[in-house]
Amino acid sequence: MANLQKRDLVSIDDLATAEILELFHHADEFRDNLRNWSQLCGGTIMATLFFEPSTRTRLSFESAMLRLGGGVITAADEKTTSRSKGESLADTVRVVGGSYADILVLRHPEDGAARVAARYARVPVINGGDGAHEHPTQTLCDLYTLWKEKGRLEGLEVVLCGDLRYSRTIHSFCYALARFGANIVTLPYPGFELPDYVLHRLRRDFGVQAAAASVADLPGIAGSHNAAAYLTASKPHQLALFTNLTAHEVNRIDAIYMTRAQRERHSGEETKNYPRLSSHTLRAAAAKDARVMHPLPRVDEIDYDVDDDPRSVYFRQAELGVPMRMALMAFLLGRIQLRSSPPALVSTTLGIQAGAGLRCRNERCITNGEGVRYLTRDFRLRDSESPPILACAYCEREVEARFVGVAGSQQVFRYNAPEARRLRTEERVWFESEAQALAAGFQVAGRGPENAGTV
Ligand code: NCD
């Protein structure tokens, strides 16, 4: 039975902005003397379940727990676990999260896996990276580093560079940057731009406004392509459609966040001429006070001679991971309290069940992977207007639900038909298309205006 009181960190959205700031202050205290806290979590055990390679994330979690006085059990290689025999994640965490361990840290190759673990484990679950979805504790380390370096996050100009499509660190980081009022310049490797579902969220939930960016002042990494975008965290009333782009000159940069090509998630795509940051790049006037960030591991994206530049903070990000993770675990284990309230929607419960209707369109989502065997397709209603937008409750990929039906009568209506509006939320079954509804055995009964509300 799920422990409804527990808090998990699956997405960076699971922490309120004020809570994150409080955690920074706790991390500062832990950092003052890392060896002073061995009584705080005495008697507790953390399990790390890492089904993908890791150096920093797993070892910093384990170090953090040992410094808090707790114990650590670890599965660092899926080949040594029952996953290799076909055991489901749900079964694994049901067993490990209980008498074996009081808190779980999971790394998994499938998008949305951490939400599955949070759902089935009785103890708090921390997402150590699930597929290309999110990596919220890396974001805590990134924000904490930037906050310490710059003294604030609001109004900062942050350049995100490289593989923005598959980097889970980027996805969590840009939601948080938008929330803290930082501006984002994206410098993707062509074909590896921020995914649409991330851009939609930035626009809808954070009122982020987009413009084309000119970053010609960054020699080397900007390359010859011109796909830079400027994403401004703005007030909702300033919200503009992404199609109305006005050019923005980027002349001050506070941070350049490089990422490696996430080759393990590519399907054979070439990454020739991948962006590379050199000391030459850092001579640009706009980069004078920039901090160079990277979640690591670095492959070739940052030249080694940049390491000695005082503006390089990537090893600091990794170092601050220990006190930051100490603060997070002490909080989730109830050993320190935060004064701030949790976010309005703490996602320990799932959303509406799509039943016979929708299927997540993300082929890497756990609901289309190992979860086919046991997960129901759960979605959250993100936007009930024209047409309704539903997001997969695990990986958050969005679909437009243009048809809505009712299970009892097997009838389906276009979302804007008068009959559809009369349906109670809990009896609705959603479909993307008429064909999907027909395939599920529903009859189309009410069509409504064909083109109304098309976005
Ligand atoms: C990142 C990851 O695993 O997503 N590494 C990390 O946790 N610091 C980044 C990466 O692998 O490129």
PDB file of N, CA and C in Angstrom, residues 35 38 48 59 72 79 95 109 127 149 185 207 215 223 251 266 290 317 322 351 440 452-453:
ATOM      1  N   ARG A  35      31.826  16.501   7.846  1.00  0.00           N
ATOM      2  CA  ARG A  35      32.035  15.358   8.762  1.00  0.00           C
ATOM      3  C   ARG A  35      31.282  15.509  10.078  1.00  0.00           C
ATOM      4  N   SER A  38      27.124  12.870  11.200  1.00  0.00           N
ATOM      5  CA  SER A  38      26.989  11.413  11.155  1.00  0.00           C
ATOM      6  C   SER A  38      25.909  10.885  12.102  1.00  0.00           C
ATOM      7  N   THR A  48      20.676   2.197  -3.729  1.00  0.00           N
ATOM      8  CA  THR A  48      20.846   2.773  -5.067  1.00  0.00           C
ATOM      9  C   THR A  48      20.634   1.652  -6.083  1.00  0.00           C
ATOM     10  N   LEU A  59      27.861   7.693  -6.735  1.00  0.00           N
ATOM     11  CA  LEU A  59      28.851   7.806  -5.654  1.00  0.00           C
ATOM     12  C   LEU A  59      28.577   9.017  -4.764  1.00  0.00           C
ATOM     13  N   VAL A  72      24.292   2.065   3.233  1.00  0.00           N
ATOM     14  CA  VAL A  72      24.044   2.046   1.792  1.00  0.00           C
ATOM     15  C   VAL A  72      24.032   0.611   1.280  1.00  0.00           C
ATOM     16  N   LYS A  79      23.029  -6.274 -14.723  1.00  0.00           N
ATOM     17  CA  LYS A  79      23.300  -7.688 -15.031  1.00  0.00           C
ATOM     18  C   LYS A  79      23.344  -8.528 -13.752  1.00  0.00           C
ATOM     19  N   VAL A  95       9.947  -4.662  -3.148  1.00  0.00           N
ATOM     20  CA  VAL A  95      10.740  -5.456  -2.212  1.00  0.00           C
ATOM     21  C   VAL A  95      11.822  -4.602  -1.544  1.00  0.00           C
ATOM     22  N   PRO A 109      16.901   3.260 -17.828  1.00  0.00           N
ATOM     23  CA  PRO A 109      16.940   3.738 -19.214  1.00  0.00           C
ATOM     24  C   PRO A 109      15.606   4.195 -19.792  1.00  0.00           C
ATOM     25  N   ASN A 127      14.770  10.296  -8.280  1.00  0.00           N
ATOM     26  CA  ASN A 127      15.105   9.992  -9.669  1.00  0.00           C
ATOM     27  C   ASN A 127      16.561  10.382  -9.939  1.00  0.00           C
ATOM     28  N   GLU A 149      27.551  30.991  -7.273  1.00  0.00           N
ATOM     29  CA  GLU A 149      28.471  31.764  -8.113  1.00  0.00           C
ATOM     30  C   GLU A 149      27.953  33.166  -8.379  1.00  0.00           C
ATOM     31  N   VAL A 185      19.060  30.718 -23.474  1.00  0.00           N
ATOM     32  CA  VAL A 185      19.417  30.757 -24.890  1.00  0.00           C
ATOM     33  C   VAL A 185      19.719  29.322 -25.280  1.00  0.00           C
ATOM     34  N   GLY A 207       4.967  30.674 -18.803  1.00  0.00           N
ATOM     35  CA  GLY A 207       4.819  31.917 -19.571  1.00  0.00           C
ATOM     36  C   GLY A 207       6.086  32.296 -20.314  1.00  0.00           C
ATOM     37  N   VAL A 215      23.904  34.994 -31.374  1.00  0.00           N
ATOM     38  CA  VAL A 215      25.005  34.772 -30.451  1.00  0.00           C
ATOM     39  C   VAL A 215      26.314  34.657 -31.234  1.00  0.00           C
ATOM     40  N   GLY A 223      28.835  27.937 -34.132  1.00  0.00           N
ATOM     41  CA  GLY A 223      28.920  27.268 -35.426  1.00  0.00           C
ATOM     42  C   GLY A 223      28.286  28.105 -36.526  1.00  0.00           C
ATOM     43  N   ASN A 251      24.034  39.774 -25.469  1.00  0.00           N
ATOM     44  CA  ASN A 251      25.346  40.405 -25.282  1.00  0.00           C
ATOM     45  C   ASN A 251      25.923  40.220 -23.886  1.00  0.00           C
ATOM     46  N   HIS A 266      20.623   7.803 -29.109  1.00  0.00           N
ATOM     47  CA  HIS A 266      20.455   8.143 -30.521  1.00  0.00           C
ATOM     48  C   HIS A 266      20.172   6.882 -31.310  1.00  0.00           C
ATOM     49  N   ALA A 290      30.871  34.779 -17.671  1.00  0.00           N
ATOM     50  CA  ALA A 290      30.094  33.528 -17.774  1.00  0.00           C
ATOM     51  C   ALA A 290      30.730  32.447 -16.910  1.00  0.00           C
ATOM     52  N   GLN A 317      30.349  21.827  -9.591  1.00  0.00           N
ATOM     53  CA  GLN A 317      28.980  21.262  -9.626  1.00  0.00           C
ATOM     54  C   GLN A 317      28.986  19.855  -9.030  1.00  0.00           C
ATOM     55  N   VAL A 322      27.475  16.541  -3.176  1.00  0.00           N
ATOM     56  CA  VAL A 322      27.389  15.817  -1.896  1.00  0.00           C
ATOM     57  C   VAL A 322      26.547  16.595  -0.866  1.00  0.00           C
ATOM     58  N   GLY A 351      -2.967  10.432 -12.543  1.00  0.00           N
ATOM     59  CA  GLY A 351      -4.104  11.199 -13.037  1.00  0.00           C
ATOM     60  C   GLY A 351      -5.261  10.340 -13.473  1.00  0.00           C
ATOM     61  N   ALA A 440     -11.127   0.932 -30.862  1.00  0.00           N
ATOM     62  CA  ALA A 440     -11.416   0.475 -29.499  1.00  0.00           C
ATOM     63  C   ALA A 440     -12.880   0.063 -29.350  1.00  0.00           C
ATOM     64  N   ALA A 452     -12.969  23.869 -35.185  1.00  0.00           N
ATOM     65  CA  ALA A 452     -12.956  24.818 -34.062  1.00  0.00           C
ATOM     66  C   ALA A 452     -11.813  24.508 -33.118  1.00  0.00           C
ATOM     67  N   GLY A 453     -11.185  25.543 -32.690  1.00  0.00           N
ATOM     68  CA  GLY A 453     -10.177  25.390 -31.640  1.00  0.00           C
ATOM     69  C   GLY A 453      -8.911  24.707 -32.064  1.00  0.00           C
TER      70      GLY A 453
END
